mmCIF file of C-alpha atoms and ligand atoms in Angstrom:
data_model
loop_
_atom_site.group_PDB
_atom_site.id
_atom_site.type_symbol
_atom_site.label_atom_id
_atom_site.label_comp_id
_atom_site.label_asym_id
_atom_site.label_seq_id
_atom_site.Cartn_x
_atom_site.Cartn_y
_atom_site.Cartn_z
ATOM 1 C CA MET H 1 8.574 5.759 60.277
ATOM 2 C CA LYS H 2 7.520 5.895 64.547
ATOM 3 C CA SER H 3 8.782 7.924 66.809
ATOM 4 C CA ASP H 4 7.894 8.997 70.834
ATOM 5 C CA MET H 5 9.199 12.504 70.019
ATOM 6 C CA LYS H 6 6.019 15.310 69.022
ATOM 7 C CA ILE H 7 7.029 18.294 67.784
ATOM 8 C CA VAL H 8 4.834 21.054 67.116
ATOM 9 C CA ILE H 9 6.765 24.331 65.206
ATOM 10 C CA ILE H 10 4.791 27.725 65.574
ATOM 11 C CA GLY H 11 5.761 29.402 61.872
ATOM 12 C CA ALA H 12 6.648 28.160 58.321
ATOM 13 C CA GLY H 13 9.514 29.942 57.098
ATOM 14 C CA VAL H 14 13.004 29.009 56.250
ATOM 15 C CA ALA H 15 13.500 28.289 59.655
ATOM 16 C CA GLY H 16 10.440 26.187 60.809
ATOM 17 C CA LEU H 17 10.486 24.687 57.266
ATOM 18 C CA SER H 18 14.156 24.072 57.420
ATOM 19 C CA ILE H 19 14.292 22.727 61.232
ATOM 20 C CA GLY H 20 10.704 20.814 60.853
ATOM 21 C CA TRP H 21 12.308 18.845 58.073
ATOM 22 C CA ARG H 22 15.839 18.118 59.778
ATOM 23 C CA LEU H 23 13.282 17.035 62.807
ATOM 24 C CA ARG H 24 11.544 14.733 60.627
ATOM 25 C CA GLN H 25 14.564 12.818 59.212
ATOM 26 C CA ALA H 26 15.610 12.196 62.918
ATOM 27 C CA GLY H 27 12.028 10.187 63.099
ATOM 28 C CA ALA H 28 10.359 13.078 65.093
ATOM 29 C CA GLU H 29 6.532 13.188 64.301
ATOM 30 C CA VAL H 30 6.387 17.252 63.597
ATOM 31 C CA THR H 31 3.250 19.131 62.804
ATOM 32 C CA ILE H 32 4.012 22.814 61.778
ATOM 33 C CA LEU H 33 1.578 25.244 61.992
ATOM 34 C CA GLU H 34 1.217 28.250 59.477
ATOM 35 C CA ARG H 35 -0.876 31.072 60.081
ATOM 36 C CA ALA H 36 -1.012 32.010 56.154
ATOM 37 C CA GLN H 37 0.663 29.787 53.349
ATOM 38 C CA PRO H 38 4.245 28.366 53.817
ATOM 39 C CA ALA H 39 7.191 30.499 53.103
ATOM 40 C CA SER H 40 4.862 33.556 52.548
ATOM 41 C CA GLY H 41 7.000 35.558 55.235
ATOM 42 C CA ALA H 42 10.031 37.250 55.019
ATOM 43 C CA THR H 43 11.232 33.721 53.345
ATOM 44 C CA TRP H 44 9.290 35.247 50.132
ATOM 45 C CA ALA H 45 10.254 38.870 51.109
ATOM 46 C CA SER H 46 14.487 38.508 51.014
ATOM 47 C CA ALA H 47 16.923 39.030 48.859
ATOM 48 C CA GLY H 48 17.985 34.968 49.351
ATOM 49 C CA MET H 49 22.073 36.128 49.343
ATOM 50 C CA ILE H 50 23.932 34.315 51.867
ATOM 51 C CA ALA H 51 26.272 37.057 52.284
ATOM 52 C CA LEU H 52 29.474 37.365 54.826
ATOM 53 C CA ALA H 53 31.386 40.228 53.695
ATOM 54 C CA ALA H 54 29.437 42.818 53.435
ATOM 55 C CA GLU H 55 26.783 41.732 56.319
ATOM 56 C CA LEU H 56 28.620 40.766 59.094
ATOM 57 C CA GLU H 57 31.798 43.204 58.536
ATOM 58 C CA THR H 58 30.884 44.479 62.286
ATOM 59 C CA SER H 59 29.357 41.178 64.105
ATOM 60 C CA PRO H 60 31.155 39.982 66.847
ATOM 61 C CA PRO H 61 33.369 36.452 66.086
ATOM 62 C CA VAL H 62 30.580 34.141 67.582
ATOM 63 C CA GLU H 63 27.910 35.012 64.493
ATOM 64 C CA VAL H 64 31.227 35.358 62.283
ATOM 65 C CA ASP H 65 31.839 31.496 63.043
ATOM 66 C CA PHE H 66 28.183 30.545 62.630
ATOM 67 C CA ALA H 67 28.101 32.545 59.480
ATOM 68 C CA ARG H 68 31.226 30.746 57.930
ATOM 69 C CA GLN H 69 30.254 27.309 59.285
ATOM 70 C CA SER H 70 26.120 28.211 57.750
ATOM 71 C CA ASN H 71 27.970 28.991 54.433
ATOM 72 C CA ALA H 72 30.294 25.857 54.469
ATOM 73 C CA LEU H 73 26.708 24.140 54.737
ATOM 74 C CA TRP H 74 24.947 25.681 52.087
ATOM 75 C CA PRO H 75 26.019 23.780 48.839
ATOM 76 C CA GLY H 76 25.024 20.239 50.951
ATOM 77 C CA PHE H 77 21.765 22.092 52.178
ATOM 78 C CA ALA H 78 20.684 23.249 48.580
ATOM 79 C CA ARG H 79 21.508 19.651 46.850
ATOM 80 C CA GLU H 80 19.871 17.824 49.355
ATOM 81 C CA ILE H 81 17.021 19.990 49.460
ATOM 82 C CA GLU H 82 16.644 19.382 45.872
ATOM 83 C CA GLU H 83 16.807 15.731 45.580
ATOM 84 C CA GLU H 84 14.513 15.374 48.561
ATOM 85 C CA SER H 85 11.629 17.861 46.769
ATOM 86 C CA GLY H 86 12.344 17.542 42.970
ATOM 87 C CA GLN H 87 12.472 21.198 42.560
ATOM 88 C CA ALA H 88 15.356 23.581 41.990
ATOM 89 C CA VAL H 89 16.144 25.726 44.369
ATOM 90 C CA GLY H 90 18.813 27.885 42.550
ATOM 91 C CA TYR H 91 21.688 27.963 44.220
ATOM 92 C CA GLU H 92 24.766 30.274 42.644
ATOM 93 C CA ARG H 93 27.781 30.195 44.272
ATOM 94 C CA SER H 94 28.486 33.572 42.075
ATOM 95 C CA GLY H 95 30.398 35.428 44.431
ATOM 96 C CA ALA H 96 30.147 39.205 45.699
ATOM 97 C CA LEU H 97 31.862 42.435 44.801
ATOM 98 C CA LEU H 98 31.373 45.247 47.506
ATOM 99 C CA LEU H 99 32.276 48.423 45.779
ATOM 100 C CA SER H 100 33.782 51.254 48.382
ATOM 101 C CA ASP H 101 35.423 54.708 48.103
ATOM 102 C CA ASP H 102 37.872 53.943 50.970
ATOM 103 C CA ALA H 103 40.984 52.001 48.996
ATOM 104 C CA VAL H 104 42.674 51.422 52.681
ATOM 105 C CA ALA H 105 39.951 49.950 54.338
ATOM 106 C CA MET H 106 39.361 47.784 51.648
ATOM 107 C CA ALA H 107 42.970 47.048 51.639
ATOM 108 C CA GLY H 108 43.301 45.987 55.453
ATOM 109 C CA ARG H 109 39.984 43.821 54.837
ATOM 110 C CA ALA H 110 41.628 42.293 52.253
ATOM 111 C CA ALA H 111 45.188 41.747 54.081
ATOM 112 C CA ALA H 112 43.452 40.240 56.724
ATOM 113 C CA ASP H 113 41.007 37.311 55.355
ATOM 114 C CA THR H 114 42.002 35.601 52.547
ATOM 115 C CA ASP H 115 38.069 35.003 51.452
ATOM 116 C CA LEU H 116 38.619 38.527 50.070
ATOM 117 C CA THR H 117 40.699 40.248 47.370
ATOM 118 C CA PHE H 118 41.463 43.870 46.559
ATOM 119 C CA LEU H 119 40.475 44.497 43.143
ATOM 120 C CA THR H 120 41.265 48.257 41.632
ATOM 121 C CA ALA H 121 39.078 50.460 40.106
ATOM 122 C CA GLU H 122 40.790 49.374 36.370
ATOM 123 C CA GLU H 123 40.369 45.670 37.542
ATOM 124 C CA VAL H 124 36.817 45.919 38.468
ATOM 125 C CA ARG H 125 35.984 47.768 35.028
ATOM 126 C CA ALA H 126 37.693 45.598 32.969
ATOM 127 C CA ARG H 127 35.021 42.775 34.553
ATOM 128 C CA TRP H 128 32.392 44.697 34.922
ATOM 129 C CA PRO H 129 32.278 47.173 32.172
ATOM 130 C CA MET H 130 28.655 48.341 33.296
ATOM 131 C CA LEU H 131 29.619 48.944 36.477
ATOM 132 C CA SER H 132 30.198 53.208 37.175
ATOM 133 C CA GLY H 133 33.591 54.787 37.578
ATOM 134 C CA GLU H 134 32.479 56.627 40.928
ATOM 135 C CA TYR H 135 34.804 54.201 43.483
ATOM 136 C CA SER H 136 37.898 53.031 44.091
ATOM 137 C CA GLY H 137 37.948 49.751 43.556
ATOM 138 C CA GLY H 138 36.166 46.577 45.301
ATOM 139 C CA LEU H 139 36.360 43.671 47.540
ATOM 140 C CA TRP H 140 35.924 40.540 45.898
ATOM 141 C CA ALA H 141 34.345 37.920 47.793
ATOM 142 C CA ARG H 142 34.502 34.902 45.802
ATOM 143 C CA HIS H 143 32.988 32.545 48.454
ATOM 144 C CA GLU H 144 29.600 34.331 48.313
ATOM 145 C CA ALA H 145 26.342 33.099 46.970
ATOM 146 C CA HIS H 146 22.861 33.194 46.433
ATOM 147 C CA VAL H 147 19.636 31.182 46.460
ATOM 148 C CA ASP H 148 16.252 32.031 44.648
ATOM 149 C CA ASN H 149 14.631 32.377 48.134
ATOM 150 C CA ARG H 150 11.132 31.858 46.722
ATOM 151 C CA ALA H 151 11.902 28.449 44.686
ATOM 152 C CA LEU H 152 13.501 27.677 48.597
ATOM 153 C CA GLY H 153 10.642 28.147 50.463
ATOM 154 C CA ARG H 154 8.141 25.653 47.845
ATOM 155 C CA ALA H 155 11.129 22.917 47.875
ATOM 156 C CA LEU H 156 11.829 23.118 51.744
ATOM 157 C CA ALA H 157 7.649 22.412 51.958
ATOM 158 C CA ILE H 158 7.931 20.032 49.143
ATOM 159 C CA ALA H 159 10.466 17.888 51.251
ATOM 160 C CA PHE H 160 8.867 18.031 54.498
ATOM 161 C CA LEU H 161 5.938 16.740 53.555
ATOM 162 C CA LYS H 162 7.820 13.873 51.799
ATOM 163 C CA ALA H 163 9.687 13.190 54.451
ATOM 164 C CA GLY H 164 6.146 12.578 56.534
ATOM 165 C CA GLY H 165 5.996 15.754 58.188
ATOM 166 C CA VAL H 166 2.263 17.300 58.708
ATOM 167 C CA LEU H 167 2.195 21.105 57.313
ATOM 168 C CA LYS H 168 -1.105 23.294 58.473
ATOM 169 C CA PRO H 169 -1.440 26.224 56.509
ATOM 170 C CA ALA H 170 -3.809 29.119 57.276
ATOM 171 C CA GLU H 171 -3.577 27.540 61.098
ATOM 172 C CA ALA H 172 -2.461 30.021 63.570
ATOM 173 C CA ALA H 173 -1.018 29.574 67.057
ATOM 174 C CA VAL H 174 -3.246 31.382 69.262
ATOM 175 C CA ASN H 175 -1.831 30.530 72.626
ATOM 176 C CA LEU H 176 0.255 27.600 74.252
ATOM 177 C CA GLU H 177 -1.132 24.924 76.424
ATOM 178 C CA TYR H 178 0.129 24.406 79.823
ATOM 179 C CA ARG H 179 0.576 21.307 81.975
ATOM 180 C CA GLY H 180 1.502 23.291 85.444
ATOM 181 C CA ARG H 181 4.632 25.041 84.423
ATOM 182 C CA ARG H 182 5.156 22.750 81.162
ATOM 183 C CA ILE H 183 4.187 23.930 77.903
ATOM 184 C CA THR H 184 2.879 20.719 76.324
ATOM 185 C CA GLY H 185 0.806 22.232 73.286
ATOM 186 C CA VAL H 186 -0.262 24.597 70.806
ATOM 187 C CA LEU H 187 -3.917 26.075 70.530
ATOM 188 C CA THR H 188 -5.426 27.232 67.225
ATOM 189 C CA PRO H 189 -9.140 28.529 66.288
ATOM 190 C CA PHE H 190 -9.696 24.891 65.390
ATOM 191 C CA THR H 191 -8.011 22.386 67.580
ATOM 192 C CA ARG H 192 -5.254 21.728 70.060
ATOM 193 C CA TYR H 193 -1.672 19.723 69.415
ATOM 194 C CA HIS H 194 0.297 18.260 71.902
ATOM 195 C CA GLY H 195 3.905 18.063 71.628
ATOM 196 C CA ASN H 196 7.115 16.879 73.835
ATOM 197 C CA ALA H 197 8.411 19.827 72.620
ATOM 198 C CA VAL H 198 6.948 23.620 70.845
ATOM 199 C CA LEU H 199 9.110 25.371 68.792
ATOM 200 C CA LEU H 200 8.314 29.034 67.808
ATOM 201 C CA ALA H 201 9.801 30.258 64.440
ATOM 202 C CA ALA H 202 7.362 32.687 63.788
ATOM 203 C CA GLY H 203 9.705 35.360 62.494
ATOM 204 C CA ALA H 204 8.937 38.699 62.793
ATOM 205 C CA TRP H 205 5.811 38.051 64.454
ATOM 206 C CA SER H 206 7.375 35.795 67.427
ATOM 207 C CA GLY H 207 7.134 38.464 70.384
ATOM 208 C CA GLN H 208 3.044 38.290 69.428
ATOM 209 C CA VAL H 209 3.174 34.714 70.636
ATOM 210 C CA VAL H 210 5.168 35.102 73.781
ATOM 211 C CA GLN H 211 6.886 37.988 75.154
ATOM 212 C CA LEU H 212 10.441 37.861 73.312
ATOM 213 C CA PRO H 213 12.194 40.927 72.449
ATOM 214 C CA VAL H 214 11.782 40.208 69.026
ATOM 215 C CA THR H 215 10.834 43.632 66.608
ATOM 216 C CA PRO H 216 9.437 44.187 62.867
ATOM 217 C CA VAL H 217 12.084 45.732 60.703
ATOM 218 C CA LYS H 218 10.201 46.385 57.352
ATOM 219 C CA GLY H 219 12.107 45.885 54.168
ATOM 220 C CA GLU H 220 11.048 47.082 50.815
ATOM 221 C CA MET H 221 12.935 45.839 47.450
ATOM 222 C CA ILE H 222 11.864 45.925 43.633
ATOM 223 C CA ALA H 223 12.794 44.511 40.671
ATOM 224 C CA LEU H 224 14.240 45.453 37.523
ATOM 225 C CA THR H 225 13.855 43.701 34.195
ATOM 226 C CA PRO H 226 15.944 44.392 31.106
ATOM 227 C CA PRO H 227 14.867 46.160 27.648
ATOM 228 C CA PRO H 228 14.659 44.071 24.595
ATOM 229 C CA ASP H 229 17.338 45.942 23.449
ATOM 230 C CA ALA H 230 19.889 46.173 26.603
ATOM 231 C CA GLU H 231 23.055 46.681 26.370
ATOM 232 C CA PHE H 232 24.177 44.266 29.097
ATOM 233 C CA ASP H 233 22.849 41.234 30.656
ATOM 234 C CA PHE H 234 24.045 41.138 34.171
ATOM 235 C CA VAL H 235 24.282 37.313 35.595
ATOM 236 C CA GLY H 236 27.258 37.961 37.362
ATOM 237 C CA PRO H 237 27.943 38.252 41.400
ATOM 238 C CA VAL H 238 25.665 40.108 43.862
ATOM 239 C CA VAL H 239 27.448 43.652 43.779
ATOM 240 C CA TRP H 240 27.323 46.113 46.857
ATOM 241 C CA GLY H 241 27.647 49.871 46.410
ATOM 242 C CA GLN H 242 25.443 52.735 47.504
ATOM 243 C CA GLY H 243 23.978 51.179 50.265
ATOM 244 C CA VAL H 244 22.061 49.059 48.273
ATOM 245 C CA TYR H 245 22.830 45.265 47.082
ATOM 246 C CA LEU H 246 22.146 44.194 43.445
ATOM 247 C CA VAL H 247 21.262 40.595 42.905
ATOM 248 C CA PRO H 248 20.615 38.790 39.551
ATOM 249 C CA ARG H 249 17.816 36.510 39.705
ATOM 250 C CA GLY H 250 16.685 34.337 36.710
ATOM 251 C CA GLY H 251 16.874 37.408 34.213
ATOM 252 C CA ARG H 252 15.589 40.277 36.665
ATOM 253 C CA LEU H 253 17.735 42.083 38.797
ATOM 254 C CA LEU H 254 16.576 42.455 42.407
ATOM 255 C CA VAL H 255 17.518 45.662 44.421
ATOM 256 C CA GLY H 256 16.704 46.046 48.506
ATOM 257 C CA ALA H 257 16.352 47.230 50.473
ATOM 258 C CA THR H 258 15.351 49.823 52.768
ATOM 259 C CA VAL H 259 15.588 49.375 56.264
ATOM 260 C CA GLU H 260 12.433 50.625 58.477
ATOM 261 C CA GLU H 261 10.928 50.231 61.779
ATOM 262 C CA VAL H 262 7.491 50.818 61.957
ATOM 263 C CA GLY H 263 5.975 48.360 63.332
ATOM 264 C CA PHE H 264 3.659 45.573 61.245
ATOM 265 C CA ASP H 265 3.587 48.108 58.662
ATOM 266 C CA THR H 266 4.117 46.546 55.005
ATOM 267 C CA SER H 267 2.721 49.500 52.851
ATOM 268 C CA LEU H 268 4.693 50.576 49.888
ATOM 269 C CA SER H 269 5.940 53.678 49.152
ATOM 270 C CA ASP H 270 6.855 55.692 45.644
ATOM 271 C CA GLY H 271 9.959 57.093 47.907
ATOM 272 C CA ALA H 272 11.208 53.266 48.734
ATOM 273 C CA VAL H 273 10.971 52.699 44.301
ATOM 274 C CA ARG H 274 12.956 55.854 43.549
ATOM 275 C CA HIS H 275 15.877 55.543 46.560
ATOM 276 C CA LEU H 276 16.831 52.168 45.518
ATOM 277 C CA ARG H 277 16.367 53.314 42.014
ATOM 278 C CA GLN H 278 18.415 55.869 41.955
ATOM 279 C CA LYS H 279 21.150 54.086 44.231
ATOM 280 C CA ALA H 280 21.106 51.289 41.595
ATOM 281 C CA GLU H 281 21.514 54.000 38.753
ATOM 282 C CA ALA H 282 24.344 55.443 40.632
ATOM 283 C CA VAL H 283 26.110 51.838 40.462
ATOM 284 C CA ILE H 284 24.913 50.760 37.151
ATOM 285 C CA PRO H 285 23.830 53.740 35.151
ATOM 286 C CA GLY H 286 22.650 51.589 32.408
ATOM 287 C CA LEU H 287 20.003 50.490 34.447
ATOM 288 C CA ALA H 288 17.979 53.579 34.058
ATOM 289 C CA ARG H 289 16.556 51.967 31.133
ATOM 290 C CA TRP H 290 15.140 48.864 32.929
ATOM 291 C CA ARG H 291 11.510 48.794 34.017
ATOM 292 C CA LEU H 292 10.209 48.372 37.223
ATOM 293 C CA ASP H 293 8.984 44.932 37.382
ATOM 294 C CA GLU H 294 7.983 44.157 40.983
ATOM 295 C CA HIS H 295 7.753 46.122 44.439
ATOM 296 C CA TRP H 296 7.173 44.444 47.678
ATOM 297 C CA ALA H 297 8.064 44.368 51.460
ATOM 298 C CA GLY H 298 8.734 42.335 54.242
ATOM 299 C CA LEU H 299 9.666 41.984 57.773
ATOM 300 C CA ARG H 300 12.840 41.006 59.162
ATOM 301 C CA PRO H 301 12.588 39.846 62.831
ATOM 302 C CA GLY H 302 15.180 42.127 64.428
ATOM 303 C CA THR H 303 16.611 41.532 68.315
ATOM 304 C CA PRO H 304 18.142 44.513 70.647
ATOM 305 C CA ASP H 305 21.626 42.884 70.165
ATOM 306 C CA GLY H 306 21.293 42.293 66.903
ATOM 307 C CA LEU H 307 22.084 38.522 67.311
ATOM 308 C CA PRO H 308 19.623 35.647 66.711
ATOM 309 C CA LEU H 309 17.345 34.136 69.778
ATOM 310 C CA LEU H 310 18.646 29.862 69.066
ATOM 311 C CA GLY H 311 17.875 27.812 72.016
ATOM 312 C CA PRO H 312 15.447 26.916 74.705
ATOM 313 C CA SER H 313 13.461 29.541 76.599
ATOM 314 C CA HIS H 314 12.879 30.753 80.204
ATOM 315 C CA GLU H 315 9.654 28.318 79.662
ATOM 316 C CA GLN H 316 9.951 24.705 79.931
ATOM 317 C CA GLY H 317 9.467 22.313 76.706
ATOM 318 C CA LEU H 318 9.332 25.908 74.734
ATOM 319 C CA PHE H 319 12.219 26.453 71.764
ATOM 320 C CA ILE H 320 12.586 29.492 69.852
ATOM 321 C CA ALA H 321 14.264 30.047 66.324
ATOM 322 C CA SER H 322 13.937 33.727 65.547
ATOM 323 C CA GLY H 323 15.761 37.438 65.531
ATOM 324 C CA GLN H 324 17.653 35.955 62.463
ATOM 325 C CA TYR H 325 17.363 39.805 61.379
ATOM 326 C CA ARG H 326 19.193 40.549 57.858
ATOM 327 C CA ASN H 327 20.408 36.764 57.737
ATOM 328 C CA GLY H 328 17.905 34.028 58.024
ATOM 329 C CA ILE H 329 18.519 32.950 54.657
ATOM 330 C CA LEU H 330 22.386 32.207 55.061
ATOM 331 C CA PHE H 331 22.296 31.052 58.499
ATOM 332 C CA ALA H 332 19.203 28.251 57.747
ATOM 333 C CA PRO H 333 21.436 24.982 57.507
ATOM 334 C CA ALA H 334 23.100 25.738 60.615
ATOM 335 C CA ILE H 335 20.173 26.787 62.608
ATOM 336 C CA ALA H 336 18.522 23.588 61.245
ATOM 337 C CA GLN H 337 21.372 21.347 62.255
ATOM 338 C CA LEU H 338 21.886 23.213 65.596
ATOM 339 C CA MET H 339 18.085 23.695 66.436
ATOM 340 C CA ALA H 340 16.913 19.940 65.470
ATOM 341 C CA ASP H 341 20.171 18.351 67.605
ATOM 342 C CA MET H 342 19.188 20.762 70.984
ATOM 343 C CA ILE H 343 15.623 19.764 70.740
ATOM 344 C CA ARG H 344 16.647 16.236 70.620
ATOM 345 C CA GLY H 345 18.611 16.892 73.371
ATOM 346 C CA ARG H 346 22.115 16.719 71.340
ATOM 347 C CA ALA H 347 23.432 19.816 71.554
ATOM 348 C CA GLU H 348 23.782 22.780 73.900
ATOM 349 C CA PRO H 349 22.544 26.303 73.135
ATOM 350 C CA ILE H 350 25.719 29.080 71.761
ATOM 351 C CA ASP H 351 25.262 31.500 74.944
ATOM 352 C CA ALA H 352 25.002 34.481 72.879
ATOM 353 C CA PHE H 353 22.392 32.866 70.881
ATOM 354 C CA ASP H 354 20.695 31.658 73.767
ATOM 355 C CA PRO H 355 17.306 33.594 74.265
ATOM 356 C CA ARG H 356 17.234 33.143 78.177
ATOM 357 C CA ARG H 357 19.855 36.005 77.849
ATOM 358 C CA PHE H 358 16.746 38.492 78.008
ATOM 359 C CA PRO H 359 14.949 38.433 80.807
ATOM 360 C CA GLY H 360 11.446 36.283 80.466
ATOM 361 C CA ALA H 361 7.609 37.351 80.620
ATOM 362 C CA LYS H 362 6.725 38.340 84.784
ATOM 363 C CA PRO H 363 5.031 36.042 86.959
HETATM 364 C C1 FAD M 1 13.646 42.810 52.505
HETATM 365 C C2 FAD M 1 14.515 41.480 52.948
HETATM 366 C C3 FAD M 1 15.307 41.125 52.074
HETATM 367 C C4 FAD M 1 16.200 40.069 53.251
HETATM 368 N N1 FAD M 1 17.262 39.465 52.956
HETATM 369 C C5 FAD M 1 18.038 38.829 52.890
HETATM 370 C C6 FAD M 1 19.066 38.508 52.529
HETATM 371 O O1 FAD M 1 19.744 38.289 51.306
HETATM 372 N N2 FAD M 1 19.956 36.920 53.209
HETATM 373 C C7 FAD M 1 19.625 36.739 54.501
HETATM 374 O O2 FAD M 1 20.082 35.707 54.681
HETATM 375 N N3 FAD M 1 18.347 37.016 54.788
HETATM 376 C C8 FAD M 1 17.834 38.177 54.067
HETATM 377 N N4 FAD M 1 16.368 38.682 54.591
HETATM 378 C C9 FAD M 1 16.120 38.072 55.941
HETATM 379 C C10 FAD M 1 15.466 36.789 56.321
HETATM 380 O O3 FAD M 1 14.231 36.961 54.998
HETATM 381 C C11 FAD M 1 15.097 36.197 57.429
HETATM 382 O O4 FAD M 1 15.714 36.321 58.453
HETATM 383 C C12 FAD M 1 14.094 34.892 57.498
HETATM 384 O O5 FAD M 1 13.587 35.121 56.057
HETATM 385 C C13 FAD M 1 13.526 34.699 59.012
HETATM 386 O O6 FAD M 1 12.687 32.928 58.741
HETATM 387 P P1 FAD M 1 11.751 32.686 59.833
HETATM 388 O O7 FAD M 1 11.332 31.354 58.779
HETATM 389 O O8 FAD M 1 12.007 33.007 60.927
HETATM 390 O O9 FAD M 1 10.508 34.231 59.310
HETATM 391 P P2 FAD M 1 9.470 34.405 58.304
HETATM 392 O O10 FAD M 1 9.824 33.867 56.762
HETATM 393 O O11 FAD M 1 8.924 35.268 58.054
HETATM 394 O O12 FAD M 1 8.570 33.160 58.268
HETATM 395 C C14 FAD M 1 7.857 33.037 59.750
HETATM 396 C C15 FAD M 1 6.324 32.703 59.321
HETATM 397 O O13 FAD M 1 5.621 32.855 60.320
HETATM 398 C C16 FAD M 1 3.891 32.730 60.516
HETATM 399 N N5 FAD M 1 3.895 32.714 61.674
HETATM 400 C C17 FAD M 1 3.924 34.233 62.237
HETATM 401 N N6 FAD M 1 2.741 34.693 63.310
HETATM 402 C C18 FAD M 1 2.171 32.789 63.433
HETATM 403 C C19 FAD M 1 1.322 31.988 64.296
HETATM 404 N N7 FAD M 1 1.066 32.720 65.790
HETATM 405 N N8 FAD M 1 1.176 30.853 64.347
HETATM 406 C C20 FAD M 1 1.639 30.532 62.837
HETATM 407 N N9 FAD M 1 2.465 30.900 61.371
HETATM 408 C C21 FAD M 1 2.660 32.240 62.751
HETATM 409 C C22 FAD M 1 4.180 33.602 59.264
HETATM 410 O O14 FAD M 1 3.254 33.699 58.377
HETATM 411 C C23 FAD M 1 5.225 33.067 58.581
HETATM 412 O O15 FAD M 1 5.222 32.193 57.427
HETATM 413 C C24 FAD M 1 16.174 39.563 54.428
HETATM 414 C C25 FAD M 1 14.607 39.948 54.534
HETATM 415 C C26 FAD M 1 13.595 40.945 54.034
HETATM 416 C C27 FAD M 1 12.548 41.636 54.480
#
């Protein structure tokens, strides 16, 4: 596929890989520079939830609309990645259950949103008897899903490479190249890469490449495995309760997540394990017998207003796809489509997500 459009992308997370893949499918020449290994950042650390009801309860309508649009794209996106890569991504529309003590608020939300159903505590217990009785009911979000984010990262990298994209692992962008006031490429310790456009998709590290209001927000998670004689096998929906979420994944139960602003520190703490286990056991008491299988941390890309940065920057030739905070997996198909269209000049940024809503670097 010959093209006169050359794009250089900084960062091979879910954002950089999926936008790069879509651009490549549209005929652009795409090179992705990745400081470490593909999909080893927040994309790897994530819980892979495609979560609307719990994550977006207080979000502005523009973000809720974007999330709904992305959720609708997810089944086709997952299928296409699997077909192109030959790898399963574990997309499951298993629904989500949000446990709460506030029956009135839950009934109100269910009345206002046809995607949500209010279940009484008895109805919840009848369907999921392993759950504790410490709640007055649950909101059932039947359209919600989750994906194996680690498998997704691997599959996206393969799909991008199979489409003819160029991926440079262990090669960090250290500077941008300017011609006059326009950015024309990226410098790495080894060489320079020219492009008609550069896309910055470096997750929580985006603000280290250019001045951007993106800050790292640390999250620790754990995975539990059942004992051989476990009384129950939890393969049901994602469950939210007690300030944590439980995600069934490949025979394990993922429990997340802490939220801390401590810079780029990703050290692991025993306190986080205790906190997550205690909360998980308050939701499902039988988890007390489950074994700790893994403990990890990752950095979410946060922004001052909690909304993503998607679109052109103050610098000519430089686009941004960052600041997805807790929703980078949920948003992935919609971001891939929007950013690929925008970079090709076929779409305008969404005002509320326009990176230029924040001031640029001082001249
Ligand atoms: C604990 C936790 C749980 C989460 N759970 C969910 C969830 O359930 N659902 C959901 O939707 N979202 C979730 N998220 C958020 C989601 O993971 C992120 O929003 C998303 O992964 C961001 O994707 P990204 O591609 O922008 O960033 P990343 O995946 O972090 O990728 C950025 C990449 O850029 C690379 N990079 C950085 N600097 C440079 C440079 N100078 N040169 C080259 N490469 C560079 C990094 O090495 C990295 O690979 C969670 C996050 C965490 C931490």
